[in-house]
Coordinates of C-alpha atoms and ligand atoms in Angstrom, one line a residue:
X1 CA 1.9 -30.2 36.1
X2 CA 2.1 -26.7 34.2
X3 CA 0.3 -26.5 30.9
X4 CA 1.8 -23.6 28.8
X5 CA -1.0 -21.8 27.5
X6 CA -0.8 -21.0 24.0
X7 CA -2.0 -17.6 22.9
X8 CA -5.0 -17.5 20.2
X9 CA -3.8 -16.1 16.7
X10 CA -4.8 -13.1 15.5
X11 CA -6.4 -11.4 12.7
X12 CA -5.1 -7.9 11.3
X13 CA -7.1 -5.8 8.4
X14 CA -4.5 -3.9 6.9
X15 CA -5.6 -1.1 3.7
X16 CA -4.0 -0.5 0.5
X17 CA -2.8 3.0 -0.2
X18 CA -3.2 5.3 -3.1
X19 CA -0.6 8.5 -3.5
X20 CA -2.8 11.7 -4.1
X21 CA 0.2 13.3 -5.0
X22 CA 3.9 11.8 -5.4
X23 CA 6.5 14.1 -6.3
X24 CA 9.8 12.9 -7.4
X25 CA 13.3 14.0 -6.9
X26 CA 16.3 13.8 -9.0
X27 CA 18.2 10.9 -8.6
X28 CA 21.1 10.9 -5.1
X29 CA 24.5 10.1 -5.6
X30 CA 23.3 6.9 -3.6
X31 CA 20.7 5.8 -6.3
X32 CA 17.6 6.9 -3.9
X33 CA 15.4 9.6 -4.7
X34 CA 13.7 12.0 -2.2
X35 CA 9.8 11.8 -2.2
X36 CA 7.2 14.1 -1.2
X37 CA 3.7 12.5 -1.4
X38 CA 0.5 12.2 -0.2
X39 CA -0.8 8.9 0.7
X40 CA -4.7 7.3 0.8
X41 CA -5.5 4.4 3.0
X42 CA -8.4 2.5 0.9
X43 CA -11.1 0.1 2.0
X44 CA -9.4 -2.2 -0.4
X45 CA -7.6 -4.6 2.6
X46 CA -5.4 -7.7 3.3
X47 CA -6.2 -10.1 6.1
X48 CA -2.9 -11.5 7.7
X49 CA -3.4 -13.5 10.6
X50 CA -0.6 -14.8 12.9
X51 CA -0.9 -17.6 14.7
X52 CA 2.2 -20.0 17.6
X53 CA 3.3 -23.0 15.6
X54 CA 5.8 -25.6 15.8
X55 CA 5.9 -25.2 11.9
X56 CA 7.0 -22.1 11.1
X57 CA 6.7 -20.2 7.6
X58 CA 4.3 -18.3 5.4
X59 CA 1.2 -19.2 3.3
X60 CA -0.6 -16.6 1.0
X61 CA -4.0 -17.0 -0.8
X62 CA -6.4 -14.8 -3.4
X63 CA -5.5 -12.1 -5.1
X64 CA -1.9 -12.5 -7.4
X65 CA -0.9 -15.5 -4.1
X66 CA 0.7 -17.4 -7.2
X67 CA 3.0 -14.4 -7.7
X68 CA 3.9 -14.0 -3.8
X69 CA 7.1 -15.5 -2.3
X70 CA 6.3 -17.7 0.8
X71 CA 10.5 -17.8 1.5
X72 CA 12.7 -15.9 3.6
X73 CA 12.1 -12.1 1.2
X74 CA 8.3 -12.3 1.8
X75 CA 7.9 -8.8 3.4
X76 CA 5.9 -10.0 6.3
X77 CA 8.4 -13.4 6.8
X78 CA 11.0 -10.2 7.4
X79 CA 8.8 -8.4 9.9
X80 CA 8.5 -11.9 12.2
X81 CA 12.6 -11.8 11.6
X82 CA 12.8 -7.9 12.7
X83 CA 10.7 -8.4 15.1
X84 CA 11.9 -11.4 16.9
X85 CA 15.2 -10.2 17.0
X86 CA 14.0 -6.5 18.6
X87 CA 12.5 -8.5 21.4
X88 CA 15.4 -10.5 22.1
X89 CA 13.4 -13.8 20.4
X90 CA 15.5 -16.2 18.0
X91 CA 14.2 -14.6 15.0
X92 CA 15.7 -18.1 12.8
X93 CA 12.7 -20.2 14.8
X94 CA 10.2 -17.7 15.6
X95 CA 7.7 -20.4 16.0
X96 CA 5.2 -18.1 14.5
X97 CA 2.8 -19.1 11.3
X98 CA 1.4 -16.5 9.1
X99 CA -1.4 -16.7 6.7
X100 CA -1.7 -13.6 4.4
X101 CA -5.4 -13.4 2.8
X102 CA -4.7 -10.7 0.0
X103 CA -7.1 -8.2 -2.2
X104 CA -4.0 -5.9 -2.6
X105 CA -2.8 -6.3 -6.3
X106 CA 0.6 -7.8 -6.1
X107 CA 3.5 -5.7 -7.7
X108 CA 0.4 -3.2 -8.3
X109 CA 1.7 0.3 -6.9
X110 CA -0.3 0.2 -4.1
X111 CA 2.4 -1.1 -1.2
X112 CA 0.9 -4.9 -1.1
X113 CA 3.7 -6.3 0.9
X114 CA 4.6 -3.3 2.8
X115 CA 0.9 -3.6 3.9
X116 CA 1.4 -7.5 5.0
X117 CA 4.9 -6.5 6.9
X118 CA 3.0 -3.7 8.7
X119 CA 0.1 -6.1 9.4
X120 CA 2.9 -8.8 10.6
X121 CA 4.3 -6.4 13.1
X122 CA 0.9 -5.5 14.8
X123 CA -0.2 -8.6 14.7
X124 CA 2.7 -10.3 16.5
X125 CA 2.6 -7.3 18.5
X126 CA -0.9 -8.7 20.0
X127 CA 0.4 -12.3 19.9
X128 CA 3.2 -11.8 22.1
X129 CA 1.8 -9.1 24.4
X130 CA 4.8 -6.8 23.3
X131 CA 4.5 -3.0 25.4
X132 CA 5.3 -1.6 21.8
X133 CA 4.1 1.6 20.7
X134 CA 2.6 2.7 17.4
X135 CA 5.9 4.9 17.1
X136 CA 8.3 2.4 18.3
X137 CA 6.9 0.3 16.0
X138 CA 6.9 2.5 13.0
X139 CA 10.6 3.0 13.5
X140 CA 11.2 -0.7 12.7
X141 CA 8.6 -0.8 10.3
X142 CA 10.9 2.4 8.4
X143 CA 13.9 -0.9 8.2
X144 CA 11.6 -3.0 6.3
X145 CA 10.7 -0.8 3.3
X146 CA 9.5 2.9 2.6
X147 CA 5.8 2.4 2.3
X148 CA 5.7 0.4 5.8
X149 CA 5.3 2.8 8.6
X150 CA 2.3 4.4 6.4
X151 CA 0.3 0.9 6.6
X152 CA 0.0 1.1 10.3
X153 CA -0.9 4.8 10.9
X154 CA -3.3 4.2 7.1
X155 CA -5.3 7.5 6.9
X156 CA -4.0 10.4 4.9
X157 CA -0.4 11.5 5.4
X158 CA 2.2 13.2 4.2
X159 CA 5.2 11.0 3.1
X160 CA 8.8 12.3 3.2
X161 CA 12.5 11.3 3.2
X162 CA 11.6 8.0 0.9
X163 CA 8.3 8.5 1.7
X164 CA 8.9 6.5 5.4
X165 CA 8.9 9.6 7.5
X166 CA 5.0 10.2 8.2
X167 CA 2.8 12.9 9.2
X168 CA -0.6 12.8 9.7
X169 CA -3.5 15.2 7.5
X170 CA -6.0 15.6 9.7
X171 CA -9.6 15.6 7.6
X172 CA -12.9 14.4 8.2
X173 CA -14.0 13.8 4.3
X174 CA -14.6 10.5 2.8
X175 CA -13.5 10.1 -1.3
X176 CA -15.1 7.5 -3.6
X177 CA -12.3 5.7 -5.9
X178 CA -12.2 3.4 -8.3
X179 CA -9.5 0.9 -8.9
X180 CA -8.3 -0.9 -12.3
X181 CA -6.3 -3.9 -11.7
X182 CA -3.7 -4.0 -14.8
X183 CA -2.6 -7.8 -16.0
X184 CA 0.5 -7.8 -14.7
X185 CA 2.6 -6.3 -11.9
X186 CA 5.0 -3.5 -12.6
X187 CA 8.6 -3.3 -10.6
X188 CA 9.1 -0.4 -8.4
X189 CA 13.0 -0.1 -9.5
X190 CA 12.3 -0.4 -13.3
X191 CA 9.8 2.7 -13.2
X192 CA 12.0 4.5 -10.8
X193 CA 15.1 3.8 -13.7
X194 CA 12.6 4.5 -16.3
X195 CA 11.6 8.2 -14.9
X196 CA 15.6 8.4 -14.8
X197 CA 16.1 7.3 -18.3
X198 CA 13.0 9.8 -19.3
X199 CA 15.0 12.8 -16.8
X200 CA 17.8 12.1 -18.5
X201 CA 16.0 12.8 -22.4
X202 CA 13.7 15.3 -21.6
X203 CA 11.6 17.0 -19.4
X204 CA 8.6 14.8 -18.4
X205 CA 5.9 16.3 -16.5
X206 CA 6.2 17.5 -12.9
X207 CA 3.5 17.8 -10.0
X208 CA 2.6 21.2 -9.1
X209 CA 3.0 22.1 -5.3
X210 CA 2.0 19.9 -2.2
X211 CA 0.3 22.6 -0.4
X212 CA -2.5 22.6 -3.3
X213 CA -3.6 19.4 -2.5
X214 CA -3.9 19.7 1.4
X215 CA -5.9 22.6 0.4
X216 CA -8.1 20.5 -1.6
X217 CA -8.4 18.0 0.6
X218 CA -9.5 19.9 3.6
X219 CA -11.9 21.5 1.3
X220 CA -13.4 18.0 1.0
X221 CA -15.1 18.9 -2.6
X222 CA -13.5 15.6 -4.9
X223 CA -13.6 18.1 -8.0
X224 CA -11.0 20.0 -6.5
X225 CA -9.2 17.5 -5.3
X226 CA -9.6 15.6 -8.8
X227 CA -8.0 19.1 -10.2
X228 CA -5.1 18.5 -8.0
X229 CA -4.1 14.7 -8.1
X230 CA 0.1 14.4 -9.6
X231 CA 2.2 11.6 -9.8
X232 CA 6.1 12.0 -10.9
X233 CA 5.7 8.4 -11.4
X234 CA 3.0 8.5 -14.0
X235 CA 4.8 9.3 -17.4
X236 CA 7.7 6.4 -17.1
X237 CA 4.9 3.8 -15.7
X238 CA 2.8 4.9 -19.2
X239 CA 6.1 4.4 -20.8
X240 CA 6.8 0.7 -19.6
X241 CA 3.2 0.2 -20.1
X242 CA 1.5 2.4 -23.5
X243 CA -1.7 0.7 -22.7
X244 CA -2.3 2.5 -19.2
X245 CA -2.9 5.5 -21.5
X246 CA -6.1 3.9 -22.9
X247 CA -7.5 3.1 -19.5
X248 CA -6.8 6.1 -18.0
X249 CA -8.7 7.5 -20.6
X250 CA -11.5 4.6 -20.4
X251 CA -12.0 5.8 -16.8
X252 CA -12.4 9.5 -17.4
X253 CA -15.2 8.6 -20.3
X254 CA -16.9 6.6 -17.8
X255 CA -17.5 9.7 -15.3
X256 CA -14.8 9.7 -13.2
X257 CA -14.1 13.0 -12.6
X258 CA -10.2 12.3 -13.0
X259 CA -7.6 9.3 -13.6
X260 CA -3.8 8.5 -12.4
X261 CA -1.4 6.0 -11.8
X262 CA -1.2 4.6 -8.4
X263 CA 2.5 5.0 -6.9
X264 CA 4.6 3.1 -9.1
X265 CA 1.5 1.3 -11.2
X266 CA 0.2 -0.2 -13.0
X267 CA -2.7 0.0 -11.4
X268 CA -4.9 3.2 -12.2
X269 CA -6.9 4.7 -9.7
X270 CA -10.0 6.7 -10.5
X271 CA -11.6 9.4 -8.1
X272 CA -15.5 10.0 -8.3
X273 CA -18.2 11.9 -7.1
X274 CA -19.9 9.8 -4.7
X275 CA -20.1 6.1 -4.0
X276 CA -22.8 5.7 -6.0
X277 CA -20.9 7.2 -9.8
X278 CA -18.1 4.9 -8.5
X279 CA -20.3 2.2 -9.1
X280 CA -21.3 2.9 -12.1
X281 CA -17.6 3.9 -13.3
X282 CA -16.6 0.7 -11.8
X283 CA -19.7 -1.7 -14.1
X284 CA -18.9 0.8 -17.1
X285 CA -14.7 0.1 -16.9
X286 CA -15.0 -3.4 -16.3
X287 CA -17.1 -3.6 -19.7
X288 CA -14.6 -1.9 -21.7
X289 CA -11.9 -4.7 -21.8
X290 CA -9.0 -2.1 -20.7
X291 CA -8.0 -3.8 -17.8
X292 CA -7.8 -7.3 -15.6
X293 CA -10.1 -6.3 -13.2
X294 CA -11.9 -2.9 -11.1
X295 CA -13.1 -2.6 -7.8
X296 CA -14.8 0.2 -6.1
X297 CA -12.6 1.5 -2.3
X298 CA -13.3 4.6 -0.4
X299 CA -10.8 6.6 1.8
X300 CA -9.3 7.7 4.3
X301 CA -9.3 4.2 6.4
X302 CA -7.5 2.8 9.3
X303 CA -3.8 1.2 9.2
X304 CA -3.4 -1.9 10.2
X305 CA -5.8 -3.1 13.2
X306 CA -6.6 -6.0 15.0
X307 CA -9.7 -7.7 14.2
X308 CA -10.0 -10.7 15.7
X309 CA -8.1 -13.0 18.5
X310 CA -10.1 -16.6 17.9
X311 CA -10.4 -18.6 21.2
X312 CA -8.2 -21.6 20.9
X313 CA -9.9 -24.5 20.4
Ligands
ATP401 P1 5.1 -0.5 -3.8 O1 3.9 0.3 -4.2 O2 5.3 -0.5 -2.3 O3 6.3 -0.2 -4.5 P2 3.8 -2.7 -5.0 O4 2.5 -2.5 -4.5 O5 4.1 -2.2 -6.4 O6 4.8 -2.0 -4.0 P3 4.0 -5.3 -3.8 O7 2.7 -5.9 -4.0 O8 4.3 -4.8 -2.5 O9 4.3 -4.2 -4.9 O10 5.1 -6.4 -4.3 C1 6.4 -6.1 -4.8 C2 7.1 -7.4 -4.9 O11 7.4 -7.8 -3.5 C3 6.3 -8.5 -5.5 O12 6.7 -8.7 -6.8 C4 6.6 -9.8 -4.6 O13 7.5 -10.7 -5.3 C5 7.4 -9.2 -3.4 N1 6.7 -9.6 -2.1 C6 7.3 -9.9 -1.0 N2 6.4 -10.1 0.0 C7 5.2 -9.8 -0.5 C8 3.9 -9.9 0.1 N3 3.6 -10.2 1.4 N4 2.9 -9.5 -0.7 C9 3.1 -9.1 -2.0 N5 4.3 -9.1 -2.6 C10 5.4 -9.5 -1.8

């Protein structure tokens, strides 16, 4: 008799990502806009772990899991789909169970699900011995959503196109951040139609040039780089939500040395010193009732990685 032997499931860390610098384009004919941005991997990480089963599907605990679909659009439910199919597997009984474990603010700006869906892929990757490149990989992971194919390479890296095409910035420095969790998510399209909207009125705000900010980060000093941070973004997620204003300001008083809007928001992130004012601009935010909730991160960090293949039992 032949016992199939049933591959151990697998365990992927996968970081959150902060944009440096995001500038925005004027709205295509096609309703995209072109991006140039910097992205962050943070120590602030999702745990997604795949695992064979004869019951298929998606379950999703901690951070904002209430607010999470566990259907057929969960991001990483599409990457098992993508995938599958890629490898010539039925991607509508993939026989594959995945359990997403999430610190990533949900709807927060700072590419939650993209994260998962990157996670999915290299964990699946492991799970079914797939000879897949990084690159290979990345390609599919560009089908899934913009911010995907920067969760597996994690790092810094320079976003183009819709912020999917990815090259690496090379740079030993570590930076100290702090993040504050808003009370509710924000949708990506409604800032997006928002910065339209404001475009369309006015003049808001624009980030200065890219090259600045690879010149302060290989310069590695934070009070440079804090000079330099931009997001395009900033002004309409202020606009959906006036109160950002007043923790972005809450953060500066506090000692950071400066404040923005993560990606789309509304979470703020806060650069500091060192790890140890990040602490204290994390205790000193947290008292001062202008946000949900803060936690302290440092970056750059690894994209998504395998962490652990239990034994079966
Ligand atoms: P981005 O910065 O990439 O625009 P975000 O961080 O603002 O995204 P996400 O946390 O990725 O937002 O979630 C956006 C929406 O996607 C959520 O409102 C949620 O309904 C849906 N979603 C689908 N799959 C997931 C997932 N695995 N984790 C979180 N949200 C998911």
């Amino acid at each position: 008799m032949v016992l199939a032997v049933v591959p151990p499931p697998v365990t992927v860390r996968v970081p959150a990502k902060v944009n440096l610098h995001l500038a925005v384009g004027d709205v295509r004919p096609d309703g995209y806009h072109d991006l140039v941005t910097i992205f962050q991997a943070l120590s602030l990480v999702d745990e997604v772990t795949v695992a064979v089963a004869d019951e298929p599907g998606v379950e999703v605990h901690g951070e904002g899991a209430d607010q999470v679909p566990t259907g057929a659009s969960n991001l990483a439910w599409r990457a098992v789909r993508l995938l599958a199919a890629h490898v010539g597997k039925d991607p509508d009984d993939p026989k594959v169970r995945v359990v997403i474990r999430k610190a990533i603010p949900v709807a927060g700006g700072m590419a939650g699900g993209s994260a998962d869906a990157a996670a999915t892929l290299v964990g699946l990757s492991s799970l079914w011995r797939l000879e897949i490149s990084r690159d290979e990989l990345a390609e599919l992971a560009g089908k899934l959503g913009a911010d995907v194919p920067f969760a597996l390479y994690g790092a810094t890296a320079l976003g183009t196109g819709r912020g999917e095409r990815i090259v690496p910035v090379l740079g030993r420095h570590q930076f100290h951040w702090v993040l504050a969790f808003d009370r509710r998510g924000l949708s990506t399209p409604d800032v997006f139609d928002e910065l339209d909207r404001l475009r369309a009125e006015g003049d808001p705000p624009r980030v200065g040039p890219v090259e600045a900010v690879l010149e302060g980060l290989s310069s590695g000093d934070p009070r440079q780089l804090a000079l330099l941070l931009g997001n395009d973004l900033q002004a309409a997620a202020v606009s959906l939500r006036p109160n950002l204003r007043r923790t972005l300001r809450a953060g500066v008083d506090a000692g950071a040395l400066a404040g923005i809007v993560s990606g789309s928001g509304p979470t703020t992130a806060f650069l500091c010193e060192d790890g140890d004012t990040a602490v204290r601009v994390a205790a000193e935010l947290a008292g001062a009732g202008v946000c949900r909730t803060v936690r302290v991160a440092h970056g750059p960090v690894p994209g998504a990685r395998v962490i652990t293949t239990e034994e079966p039992k």
